[in-house]
mmCIF file of C-alpha atoms in Angstrom:
data_model
loop_
_atom_site.group_PDB
_atom_site.id
_atom_site.type_symbol
_atom_site.label_atom_id
_atom_site.label_comp_id
_atom_site.label_asym_id
_atom_site.label_seq_id
_atom_site.Cartn_x
_atom_site.Cartn_y
_atom_site.Cartn_z
ATOM 1 C CA UNK A 1 0.000 0.000 0.000
ATOM 2 C CA UNK A 2 1.256 3.476 -0.884
ATOM 3 C CA UNK A 3 1.465 6.137 1.795
ATOM 4 C CA UNK A 4 1.880 9.841 1.058
ATOM 5 C CA UNK A 5 3.834 11.565 3.802
ATOM 6 C CA UNK A 6 3.932 15.353 4.025
ATOM 7 C CA UNK A 7 7.159 17.007 5.192
ATOM 8 C CA UNK A 8 6.677 20.743 5.765
ATOM 9 C CA UNK A 9 9.084 23.528 6.698
ATOM 10 C CA UNK A 10 8.194 27.192 7.215
ATOM 11 C CA UNK A 11 10.068 30.441 7.799
ATOM 12 C CA UNK A 12 8.538 33.749 8.877
ATOM 13 C CA UNK A 13 9.046 37.031 7.106
ATOM 14 C CA UNK A 14 11.714 39.006 8.955
ATOM 15 C CA UNK A 15 10.140 40.917 11.818
ATOM 16 C CA UNK A 16 6.880 38.933 11.942
ATOM 17 C CA UNK A 17 5.661 36.674 14.762
ATOM 18 C CA UNK A 18 3.130 34.537 12.836
ATOM 19 C CA UNK A 19 3.287 32.912 9.420
ATOM 20 C CA UNK A 20 0.978 34.064 6.632
ATOM 21 C CA UNK A 21 1.057 30.577 5.080
ATOM 22 C CA UNK A 22 -0.969 27.576 6.233
ATOM 23 C CA UNK A 23 -1.053 23.873 5.323
ATOM 24 C CA UNK A 24 -3.586 21.113 5.988
ATOM 25 C CA UNK A 25 -3.603 17.421 5.106
ATOM 26 C CA UNK A 26 -6.589 15.049 5.084
ATOM 27 C CA UNK A 27 -6.184 11.312 4.510
ATOM 28 C CA UNK A 28 -8.749 8.650 3.657
ATOM 29 C CA UNK A 29 -8.366 5.103 2.342
ATOM 30 C CA UNK A 30 -9.085 6.406 -1.182
ATOM 31 C CA UNK A 31 -7.027 9.583 -1.397
ATOM 32 C CA UNK A 32 -4.781 12.132 0.314
ATOM 33 C CA UNK A 33 -5.680 15.817 0.127
ATOM 34 C CA UNK A 34 -3.006 18.437 0.820
ATOM 35 C CA UNK A 35 -3.489 22.198 0.637
ATOM 36 C CA UNK A 36 -0.961 25.028 0.986
ATOM 37 C CA UNK A 37 -2.448 28.514 1.288
ATOM 38 C CA UNK A 38 -0.591 31.839 1.167
ATOM 39 C CA UNK A 39 -2.507 34.772 2.670
ATOM 40 C CA UNK A 40 -1.959 38.157 1.069
ATOM 41 C CA UNK A 41 0.565 40.329 2.858
ATOM 42 C CA UNK A 42 2.094 39.064 6.078
ATOM 43 C CA UNK A 43 1.449 38.858 9.786
ATOM 44 C CA UNK A 44 -1.840 38.145 11.534
ATOM 45 C CA UNK A 45 -4.139 39.241 8.693
ATOM 46 C CA UNK A 46 -2.350 36.969 6.201
ATOM 47 C CA UNK A 47 -2.360 34.152 8.755
ATOM 48 C CA UNK A 48 -6.142 34.376 9.180
ATOM 49 C CA UNK A 49 -6.665 34.483 5.408
ATOM 50 C CA UNK A 50 -4.483 31.406 4.841
ATOM 51 C CA UNK A 51 -6.052 29.366 7.643
ATOM 52 C CA UNK A 52 -9.565 30.249 6.461
ATOM 53 C CA UNK A 53 -8.769 29.270 2.873
ATOM 54 C CA UNK A 54 -7.117 25.981 3.857
ATOM 55 C CA UNK A 55 -9.977 25.025 6.164
ATOM 56 C CA UNK A 56 -12.595 25.879 3.542
ATOM 57 C CA UNK A 57 -10.902 23.789 0.858
ATOM 58 C CA UNK A 58 -10.523 20.753 3.130
ATOM 59 C CA UNK A 59 -14.120 20.995 4.332
ATOM 60 C CA UNK A 60 -15.384 21.199 0.743
ATOM 61 C CA UNK A 61 -13.348 18.095 -0.158
ATOM 62 C CA UNK A 62 -14.650 16.225 2.918
ATOM 63 C CA UNK A 63 -18.239 17.102 2.033
ATOM 64 C CA UNK A 64 -17.875 15.436 -1.364
ATOM 65 C CA UNK A 65 -17.342 18.480 -3.610
ATOM 66 C CA UNK A 66 -14.963 17.602 -6.463
ATOM 67 C CA UNK A 67 -11.459 19.037 -6.379
ATOM 68 C CA UNK A 68 -12.022 21.188 -9.454
ATOM 69 C CA UNK A 69 -15.370 22.547 -8.266
ATOM 70 C CA UNK A 70 -14.021 23.310 -4.779
ATOM 71 C CA UNK A 71 -11.019 25.187 -6.172
ATOM 72 C CA UNK A 72 -13.220 27.143 -8.575
ATOM 73 C CA UNK A 73 -15.582 28.127 -5.737
ATOM 74 C CA UNK A 74 -12.725 29.353 -3.562
ATOM 75 C CA UNK A 75 -11.007 31.170 -6.441
ATOM 76 C CA UNK A 76 -14.291 32.890 -7.290
ATOM 77 C CA UNK A 77 -14.616 34.153 -3.729
ATOM 78 C CA UNK A 78 -11.048 35.479 -3.943
ATOM 79 C CA UNK A 79 -12.138 37.576 -6.929
ATOM 80 C CA UNK A 80 -14.399 39.501 -4.540
ATOM 81 C CA UNK A 81 -11.398 40.156 -2.324
ATOM 82 C CA UNK A 82 -9.796 42.138 -5.144
ATOM 83 C CA UNK A 83 -12.524 44.787 -4.772
ATOM 84 C CA UNK A 84 -13.640 44.292 -1.148
ATOM 85 C CA UNK A 85 -11.840 44.321 2.167
ATOM 86 C CA UNK A 86 -12.050 40.571 2.776
ATOM 87 C CA UNK A 87 -9.187 38.064 3.256
ATOM 88 C CA UNK A 88 -7.377 36.937 0.100
ATOM 89 C CA UNK A 89 -5.237 33.823 -0.250
ATOM 90 C CA UNK A 90 -3.367 32.089 -3.035
ATOM 91 C CA UNK A 91 -3.406 28.290 -2.840
ATOM 92 C CA UNK A 92 -2.128 24.973 -4.127
ATOM 93 C CA UNK A 93 -4.439 21.990 -3.633
ATOM 94 C CA UNK A 94 -3.234 18.450 -4.345
ATOM 95 C CA UNK A 95 -5.399 15.331 -4.468
ATOM 96 C CA UNK A 96 -3.492 12.036 -4.655
ATOM 97 C CA UNK A 97 -5.418 8.814 -5.221
ATOM 98 C CA UNK A 98 -4.394 5.594 -3.444
ATOM 99 C CA UNK A 99 -2.620 4.360 -6.601
ATOM 100 C CA UNK A 100 -0.482 7.518 -6.855
ATOM 101 C CA UNK A 101 -2.402 9.410 -9.537
ATOM 102 C CA UNK A 102 -2.510 13.084 -8.608
ATOM 103 C CA UNK A 103 -3.914 16.425 -9.651
ATOM 104 C CA UNK A 104 -2.644 19.758 -8.343
ATOM 105 C CA UNK A 105 -4.742 22.900 -8.735
ATOM 106 C CA UNK A 106 -2.885 26.193 -8.282
ATOM 107 C CA UNK A 107 -4.333 29.659 -7.910
ATOM 108 C CA UNK A 108 -1.902 32.601 -7.878
ATOM 109 C CA UNK A 109 0.684 30.085 -6.669
ATOM 110 C CA UNK A 110 3.962 28.646 -8.012
ATOM 111 C CA UNK A 111 3.899 25.624 -10.316
ATOM 112 C CA UNK A 112 4.463 22.310 -8.497
ATOM 113 C CA UNK A 113 7.679 20.338 -8.840
ATOM 114 C CA UNK A 114 7.823 16.572 -9.234
ATOM 115 C CA UNK A 115 10.741 14.414 -8.109
ATOM 116 C CA UNK A 116 10.715 11.248 -10.182
ATOM 117 C CA UNK A 117 13.478 8.655 -10.269
ATOM 118 C CA UNK A 118 15.571 10.992 -8.132
ATOM 119 C CA UNK A 119 15.357 13.970 -10.506
ATOM 120 C CA UNK A 120 13.330 17.152 -9.924
ATOM 121 C CA UNK A 121 11.506 18.956 -12.725
ATOM 122 C CA UNK A 122 8.782 21.604 -12.916
ATOM 123 C CA UNK A 123 5.286 20.487 -13.874
ATOM 124 C CA UNK A 124 3.759 22.694 -16.558
ATOM 125 C CA UNK A 125 0.175 23.524 -15.559
ATOM 126 C CA UNK A 126 -2.743 23.692 -17.957
ATOM 127 C CA UNK A 127 -4.500 27.007 -17.283
ATOM 128 C CA UNK A 128 -8.228 27.593 -17.552
ATOM 129 C CA UNK A 129 -10.608 30.332 -16.477
ATOM 130 C CA UNK A 130 -13.080 29.959 -13.620
ATOM 131 C CA UNK A 131 -15.345 32.995 -13.753
ATOM 132 C CA UNK A 132 -12.968 35.963 -13.610
ATOM 133 C CA UNK A 133 -10.043 33.969 -12.228
ATOM 134 C CA UNK A 134 -7.423 31.632 -13.697
ATOM 135 C CA UNK A 135 -6.560 28.216 -12.230
ATOM 136 C CA UNK A 136 -3.606 26.030 -13.168
ATOM 137 C CA UNK A 137 -3.962 22.245 -13.246
ATOM 138 C CA UNK A 138 -1.107 19.723 -13.245
ATOM 139 C CA UNK A 139 -1.355 15.953 -13.106
ATOM 140 C CA UNK A 140 0.748 12.813 -13.083
ATOM 141 C CA UNK A 141 1.472 9.658 -11.089
ATOM 142 C CA UNK A 142 3.660 9.102 -8.058
ATOM 143 C CA UNK A 143 5.467 5.797 -7.720
ATOM 144 C CA UNK A 144 7.353 4.559 -4.672
ATOM 145 C CA UNK A 145 10.171 7.028 -4.021
ATOM 146 C CA UNK A 146 8.600 9.866 -6.027
ATOM 147 C CA UNK A 147 7.590 13.218 -4.519
ATOM 148 C CA UNK A 148 5.574 16.360 -5.116
ATOM 149 C CA UNK A 149 7.007 19.704 -4.011
ATOM 150 C CA UNK A 150 4.616 22.575 -3.310
ATOM 151 C CA UNK A 151 5.689 25.981 -2.058
ATOM 152 C CA UNK A 152 4.491 29.523 -1.429
ATOM 153 C CA UNK A 153 5.854 32.357 -3.550
ATOM 154 C CA UNK A 154 8.185 33.270 -0.710
ATOM 155 C CA UNK A 155 10.355 30.430 -2.035
ATOM 156 C CA UNK A 156 10.096 31.101 -5.783
ATOM 157 C CA UNK A 157 10.476 34.891 -5.421
ATOM 158 C CA UNK A 158 13.523 34.581 -3.151
ATOM 159 C CA UNK A 159 16.465 36.537 -4.541
ATOM 160 C CA UNK A 160 14.226 39.170 -6.157
ATOM 161 C CA UNK A 161 16.287 42.386 -6.234
ATOM 162 C CA UNK A 162 19.406 40.491 -5.171
ATOM 163 C CA UNK A 163 20.653 39.243 -8.522
ATOM 164 C CA UNK A 164 17.505 37.429 -9.661
ATOM 165 C CA UNK A 165 15.242 39.500 -11.916
ATOM 166 C CA UNK A 166 12.053 37.604 -11.039
ATOM 167 C CA UNK A 167 13.314 35.527 -8.109
ATOM 168 C CA UNK A 168 14.798 32.055 -8.284
ATOM 169 C CA UNK A 169 11.545 30.640 -9.686
ATOM 170 C CA UNK A 170 10.334 27.016 -9.769
ATOM 171 C CA UNK A 171 13.091 26.093 -12.251
ATOM 172 C CA UNK A 172 15.736 27.436 -9.883
ATOM 173 C CA UNK A 173 14.233 25.429 -7.029
ATOM 174 C CA UNK A 174 14.246 22.263 -9.150
ATOM 175 C CA UNK A 175 17.916 22.850 -10.015
ATOM 176 C CA UNK A 176 18.737 23.363 -6.330
ATOM 177 C CA UNK A 177 16.930 20.131 -5.402
ATOM 178 C CA UNK A 178 18.946 18.192 -7.983
ATOM 179 C CA UNK A 179 22.217 19.689 -6.731
ATOM 180 C CA UNK A 180 21.217 18.868 -3.149
ATOM 181 C CA UNK A 181 20.585 15.220 -3.999
ATOM 182 C CA UNK A 182 23.936 15.063 -5.785
ATOM 183 C CA UNK A 183 25.681 16.360 -2.658
ATOM 184 C CA UNK A 184 24.023 13.726 -0.450
ATOM 185 C CA UNK A 185 21.131 15.649 1.112
ATOM 186 C CA UNK A 186 18.380 13.251 2.230
ATOM 187 C CA UNK A 187 14.711 13.913 1.530
ATOM 188 C CA UNK A 188 13.723 14.737 5.115
ATOM 189 C CA UNK A 189 16.379 17.475 5.257
ATOM 190 C CA UNK A 190 15.412 18.994 1.904
ATOM 191 C CA UNK A 191 12.663 21.482 2.978
ATOM 192 C CA UNK A 192 14.983 23.052 5.562
ATOM 193 C CA UNK A 193 17.817 23.167 3.025
ATOM 194 C CA UNK A 194 15.549 25.015 0.586
ATOM 195 C CA UNK A 195 14.587 27.531 3.288
ATOM 196 C CA UNK A 196 18.247 28.059 4.118
ATOM 197 C CA UNK A 197 19.085 28.644 0.442
ATOM 198 C CA UNK A 198 16.210 31.108 -0.114
ATOM 199 C CA UNK A 199 17.389 33.088 2.900
ATOM 200 C CA UNK A 200 20.987 33.198 1.683
ATOM 201 C CA UNK A 201 20.107 34.555 -1.774
ATOM 202 C CA UNK A 202 17.941 37.277 -0.188
ATOM 203 C CA UNK A 203 20.756 38.961 1.762
ATOM 204 C CA UNK A 204 20.417 36.520 4.654
ATOM 205 C CA UNK A 205 16.762 37.309 5.418
ATOM 206 C CA UNK A 206 13.353 36.001 4.452
ATOM 207 C CA UNK A 207 11.565 38.851 2.739
ATOM 208 C CA UNK A 208 8.270 36.975 2.728
ATOM 209 C CA UNK A 209 6.689 34.085 4.611
ATOM 210 C CA UNK A 210 8.107 30.957 3.024
ATOM 211 C CA UNK A 211 6.658 27.435 3.092
ATOM 212 C CA UNK A 212 8.024 24.320 1.398
ATOM 213 C CA UNK A 213 6.026 21.075 1.459
ATOM 214 C CA UNK A 214 7.244 17.743 0.131
ATOM 215 C CA UNK A 215 4.696 14.960 -0.311
ATOM 216 C CA UNK A 216 6.613 11.712 -0.644
ATOM 217 C CA UNK A 217 5.282 8.348 -1.804
ATOM 218 C CA UNK A 218 6.523 5.254 0.011
ATOM 219 C CA UNK A 219 5.416 1.852 1.162
ATOM 220 C CA UNK A 220 3.167 2.177 4.186
ATOM 221 C CA UNK A 221 3.915 0.693 7.588
ATOM 222 C CA UNK A 222 0.605 -0.966 8.467
ATOM 223 C CA UNK A 223 -0.854 -2.259 11.714
ATOM 224 C CA UNK A 224 -4.256 -3.882 12.242
ATOM 225 C CA UNK A 225 -5.849 -4.151 15.683
ATOM 226 C CA UNK A 226 -8.631 -6.655 16.429
ATOM 227 C CA UNK A 227 -10.674 -5.860 19.512
ATOM 228 C CA UNK A 228 -14.021 -6.949 20.925
ATOM 229 C CA UNK A 229 -16.414 -9.781 19.978
ATOM 230 C CA UNK A 230 -18.753 -9.042 17.034
ATOM 231 C CA UNK A 231 -22.349 -8.016 17.748
ATOM 232 C CA UNK A 232 -23.647 -11.469 16.702
ATOM 233 C CA UNK A 233 -21.892 -14.832 16.599
ATOM 234 C CA UNK A 234 -22.486 -15.292 12.845
ATOM 235 C CA UNK A 235 -20.040 -12.428 12.210
ATOM 236 C CA UNK A 236 -17.175 -14.187 14.001
ATOM 237 C CA UNK A 237 -15.870 -15.877 10.859
ATOM 238 C CA UNK A 238 -15.768 -12.814 8.556
ATOM 239 C CA UNK A 239 -14.348 -10.802 11.472
ATOM 240 C CA UNK A 240 -11.392 -13.177 11.814
ATOM 241 C CA UNK A 241 -10.941 -13.626 8.055
ATOM 242 C CA UNK A 242 -10.729 -9.861 7.589
ATOM 243 C CA UNK A 243 -8.079 -9.695 10.307
ATOM 244 C CA UNK A 244 -5.925 -12.508 8.907
ATOM 245 C CA UNK A 245 -6.000 -10.995 5.405
ATOM 246 C CA UNK A 246 -4.583 -7.711 6.684
ATOM 247 C CA UNK A 247 -1.035 -6.650 5.817
ATOM 248 C CA UNK A 248 1.684 -5.629 8.225
ATOM 249 C CA UNK A 249 1.578 -6.051 12.010
ATOM 250 C CA UNK A 250 -1.408 -7.857 13.573
ATOM 251 C CA UNK A 251 -2.465 -7.123 17.156
ATOM 252 C CA UNK A 252 -5.333 -8.477 19.290
ATOM 253 C CA UNK A 253 -6.660 -6.521 22.285
ATOM 254 C CA UNK A 254 -9.070 -8.534 24.415
ATOM 255 C CA UNK A 255 -9.053 -12.005 25.956
ATOM 256 C CA UNK A 256 -12.510 -12.907 24.595
ATOM 257 C CA UNK A 257 -11.440 -11.654 21.154
ATOM 258 C CA UNK A 258 -8.363 -13.876 21.355
ATOM 259 C CA UNK A 259 -10.543 -16.884 22.238
ATOM 260 C CA UNK A 260 -12.691 -16.279 19.150
ATOM 261 C CA UNK A 261 -9.543 -16.045 17.038
ATOM 262 C CA UNK A 262 -8.214 -19.280 18.513
ATOM 263 C CA UNK A 263 -11.505 -21.099 17.925
ATOM 264 C CA UNK A 264 -11.960 -19.933 14.337
ATOM 265 C CA UNK A 265 -8.338 -20.603 13.329
ATOM 266 C CA UNK A 266 -8.007 -23.732 15.478
ATOM 267 C CA UNK A 267 -4.744 -22.425 16.852
ATOM 268 C CA UNK A 268 -3.527 -22.585 20.443
ATOM 269 C CA UNK A 269 -3.077 -19.492 22.603
ATOM 270 C CA UNK A 270 -0.054 -19.613 24.893
ATOM 271 C CA UNK A 271 0.818 -17.342 27.814
ATOM 272 C CA UNK A 272 3.840 -15.158 27.089
ATOM 273 C CA UNK A 273 3.829 -13.076 30.266
ATOM 274 C CA UNK A 274 1.507 -13.148 33.269
ATOM 275 C CA UNK A 275 1.945 -9.425 33.807
ATOM 276 C CA UNK A 276 3.447 -7.746 36.830
ATOM 277 C CA UNK A 277 1.004 -4.961 37.657
ATOM 278 C CA UNK A 278 -2.032 -2.958 36.550
ATOM 279 C CA UNK A 279 0.305 -1.060 34.191
ATOM 280 C CA UNK A 280 1.723 -4.270 32.697
ATOM 281 C CA UNK A 281 -1.177 -6.624 31.828
ATOM 282 C CA UNK A 282 -0.782 -10.231 30.636
ATOM 283 C CA UNK A 283 0.434 -10.987 27.126
ATOM 284 C CA UNK A 284 -0.180 -14.069 24.979
ATOM 285 C CA UNK A 285 1.167 -15.686 21.817
ATOM 286 C CA UNK A 286 -0.384 -17.318 18.742
ATOM 287 C CA UNK A 287 0.980 -18.332 15.367
ATOM 288 C CA UNK A 288 0.320 -15.638 12.726
ATOM 289 C CA UNK A 289 -0.333 -12.859 15.263
ATOM 290 C CA UNK A 290 2.350 -10.405 16.387
ATOM 291 C CA UNK A 291 0.856 -9.432 19.735
ATOM 292 C CA UNK A 292 -2.081 -10.437 21.969
ATOM 293 C CA UNK A 293 -2.983 -8.658 25.177
ATOM 294 C CA UNK A 294 -5.938 -7.382 27.230
ATOM 295 C CA UNK A 295 -8.785 -5.214 25.928
ATOM 296 C CA UNK A 296 -10.542 -2.202 27.481
ATOM 297 C CA UNK A 297 -7.952 -1.595 30.205
ATOM 298 C CA UNK A 298 -4.949 -1.615 27.889
ATOM 299 C CA UNK A 299 -6.758 0.526 25.283
ATOM 300 C CA UNK A 300 -7.383 3.175 27.933
ATOM 301 C CA UNK A 301 -3.741 3.056 28.987
ATOM 302 C CA UNK A 302 -2.640 3.428 25.364
ATOM 303 C CA UNK A 303 -4.793 6.524 24.955
ATOM 304 C CA UNK A 304 -3.356 8.013 28.149
ATOM 305 C CA UNK A 305 0.296 7.746 27.047
ATOM 306 C CA UNK A 306 -0.014 7.981 23.254
ATOM 307 C CA UNK A 307 1.064 11.631 23.263
ATOM 308 C CA UNK A 308 4.152 10.998 25.395
ATOM 309 C CA UNK A 309 7.681 11.124 24.016
ATOM 310 C CA UNK A 310 8.588 7.554 22.879
ATOM 311 C CA UNK A 311 12.054 8.099 24.361
ATOM 312 C CA UNK A 312 10.398 7.745 27.772
ATOM 313 C CA UNK A 313 9.084 4.262 26.959
ATOM 314 C CA UNK A 314 10.883 1.477 28.806
ATOM 315 C CA UNK A 315 9.226 -1.152 26.540
ATOM 316 C CA UNK A 316 8.793 -3.396 29.559
ATOM 317 C CA UNK A 317 5.025 -3.581 29.191
ATOM 318 C CA UNK A 318 2.760 -4.431 26.241
ATOM 319 C CA UNK A 319 1.179 -0.971 26.632
ATOM 320 C CA UNK A 320 4.419 0.824 25.796
ATOM 321 C CA UNK A 321 5.349 -1.601 23.023
ATOM 322 C CA UNK A 322 1.921 -1.306 21.413
ATOM 323 C CA UNK A 323 2.122 2.487 21.634
ATOM 324 C CA UNK A 324 5.478 2.350 19.874
ATOM 325 C CA UNK A 325 3.976 0.182 17.106
ATOM 326 C CA UNK A 326 1.113 2.657 16.619
ATOM 327 C CA UNK A 327 3.503 5.607 16.469
ATOM 328 C CA UNK A 328 5.699 3.838 13.900
ATOM 329 C CA UNK A 329 2.744 2.911 11.667
ATOM 330 C CA UNK A 330 1.469 5.025 8.776
ATOM 331 C CA UNK A 331 -1.828 3.163 8.384
ATOM 332 C CA UNK A 332 -3.754 1.951 11.442
ATOM 333 C CA UNK A 333 -6.844 -0.246 10.961
ATOM 334 C CA UNK A 334 -9.182 -0.949 13.864
ATOM 335 C CA UNK A 335 -11.448 -3.996 13.461
ATOM 336 C CA UNK A 336 -13.933 -3.563 16.282
ATOM 337 C CA UNK A 337 -16.582 -5.959 17.543
ATOM 338 C CA UNK A 338 -19.747 -4.202 18.711
ATOM 339 C CA UNK A 339 -20.742 -6.695 21.411
ATOM 340 C CA UNK A 340 -21.092 -4.911 24.753
ATOM 341 C CA UNK A 341 -19.324 -6.375 27.780
ATOM 342 C CA UNK A 342 -21.726 -5.774 30.687
ATOM 343 C CA UNK A 343 -18.830 -5.842 33.145
ATOM 344 C CA UNK A 344 -17.449 -2.669 31.546
ATOM 345 C CA UNK A 345 -20.599 -0.775 32.597
ATOM 346 C CA UNK A 346 -19.939 -1.439 36.292
ATOM 347 C CA UNK A 347 -19.422 1.607 38.491
ATOM 348 C CA UNK A 348 -15.898 0.490 39.390
ATOM 349 C CA UNK A 349 -14.800 0.986 35.766
ATOM 350 C CA UNK A 350 -16.049 4.568 35.904
ATOM 351 C CA UNK A 351 -14.285 5.073 39.238
ATOM 352 C CA UNK A 352 -11.023 3.979 37.618
ATOM 353 C CA UNK A 353 -11.644 6.202 34.557
ATOM 354 C CA UNK A 354 -11.828 3.227 32.172
ATOM 355 C CA UNK A 355 -13.881 4.169 29.118
ATOM 356 C CA UNK A 356 -15.864 1.653 27.028
ATOM 357 C CA UNK A 357 -14.001 0.070 24.112
ATOM 358 C CA UNK A 358 -15.762 1.973 21.305
ATOM 359 C CA UNK A 359 -15.261 5.355 22.969
ATOM 360 C CA UNK A 360 -11.583 4.683 23.646
ATOM 361 C CA UNK A 361 -10.873 3.568 20.081
ATOM 362 C CA UNK A 362 -12.529 6.756 18.787
ATOM 363 C CA UNK A 363 -10.257 8.824 21.034
ATOM 364 C CA UNK A 364 -7.143 6.870 19.985
ATOM 365 C CA UNK A 365 -8.132 7.281 16.325
ATOM 366 C CA UNK A 366 -8.403 11.042 16.718
ATOM 367 C CA UNK A 367 -4.964 11.264 18.318
ATOM 368 C CA UNK A 368 -3.437 9.164 15.549
ATOM 369 C CA UNK A 369 -5.044 11.327 12.847
ATOM 370 C CA UNK A 370 -3.586 14.413 14.493
ATOM 371 C CA UNK A 371 -0.185 12.710 14.218
ATOM 372 C CA UNK A 372 -0.690 12.331 10.441
ATOM 373 C CA UNK A 373 -1.713 8.672 10.386
ATOM 374 C CA UNK A 374 -4.295 7.203 8.043
ATOM 375 C CA UNK A 375 -6.843 5.589 10.377
ATOM 376 C CA UNK A 376 -9.507 3.111 9.222
ATOM 377 C CA UNK A 377 -12.289 1.888 11.511
ATOM 378 C CA UNK A 378 -14.427 -1.146 10.632
ATOM 379 C CA UNK A 379 -17.177 -2.428 12.902
ATOM 380 C CA UNK A 380 -18.664 -5.928 13.112
#
């Protein structure tokens, strides 16, 4: 499975305390949406304009509006900003399908750059009118190892008045990327290297807010978590089959869930560790499964420490090791049984702050999405 990771670096215009550029990324199983918006001017007003534009585009995409229609709607509203005192923002909006096919729509923004087979080149947009405004459209396909580079005009106009008639431009950025790769710069360092270069050619200062975003295509690290018995017994078989067909790391949370797995696969469960405390619950083993441990309690503990620095993990308990697996993963799939365990409704669970399984998984999912993971939830 392909995963599209966004690596973003920003620099503020000299003398400003907030950035006038904003980025947002939304991931689903079908596509990845990434927007980079550049508010007019700089400072707080530009920041508000950029955030508003980025949020509007993402919300339109999430509501089912096509990429082209959403971009045309936003560009049309920007036309009003040319005559009225309302926020204005340029933008680049990329939609990448799960197979790597992409389309980038640009409005008053630099042309995107593609890195393919280790070489950067500028994509030439096809321009068309949308009402009174002009939108550029570029398309192509990303394979494993390929990247898209989007930036605000603070990057392409760097050097303006300092030896570059119109700034370094997208072509100059592509040339710099190729030279950087030749000198051994790795992809994750590249956005910061570009920011450093744009500062140097502008008399050692950023004369505009500058944002560089690299969207890289790579093989996803996947983890699938099975937790909770299905709502009815007849769903046990498809529940387990779906789990065993999953790619990557397989984890089971819940003793009853593990018993269903054992019964359906006719495989023995063996005790790996009896656990030493409330914070280190028992752990089990089974052929074809990477990790088996307890259910509601461990899920609550995972949620509680998921935001902690992994360097603090001692990895002595399944909670910490499972957290580390979730943090390493790009794609996290939760296969959740909807059967309600009456014991989990007891007052003692509320006294201990232990949330029901479904609620906890929703909270974990939200945290993982905020960390840039693609999260899939399936219920049985």
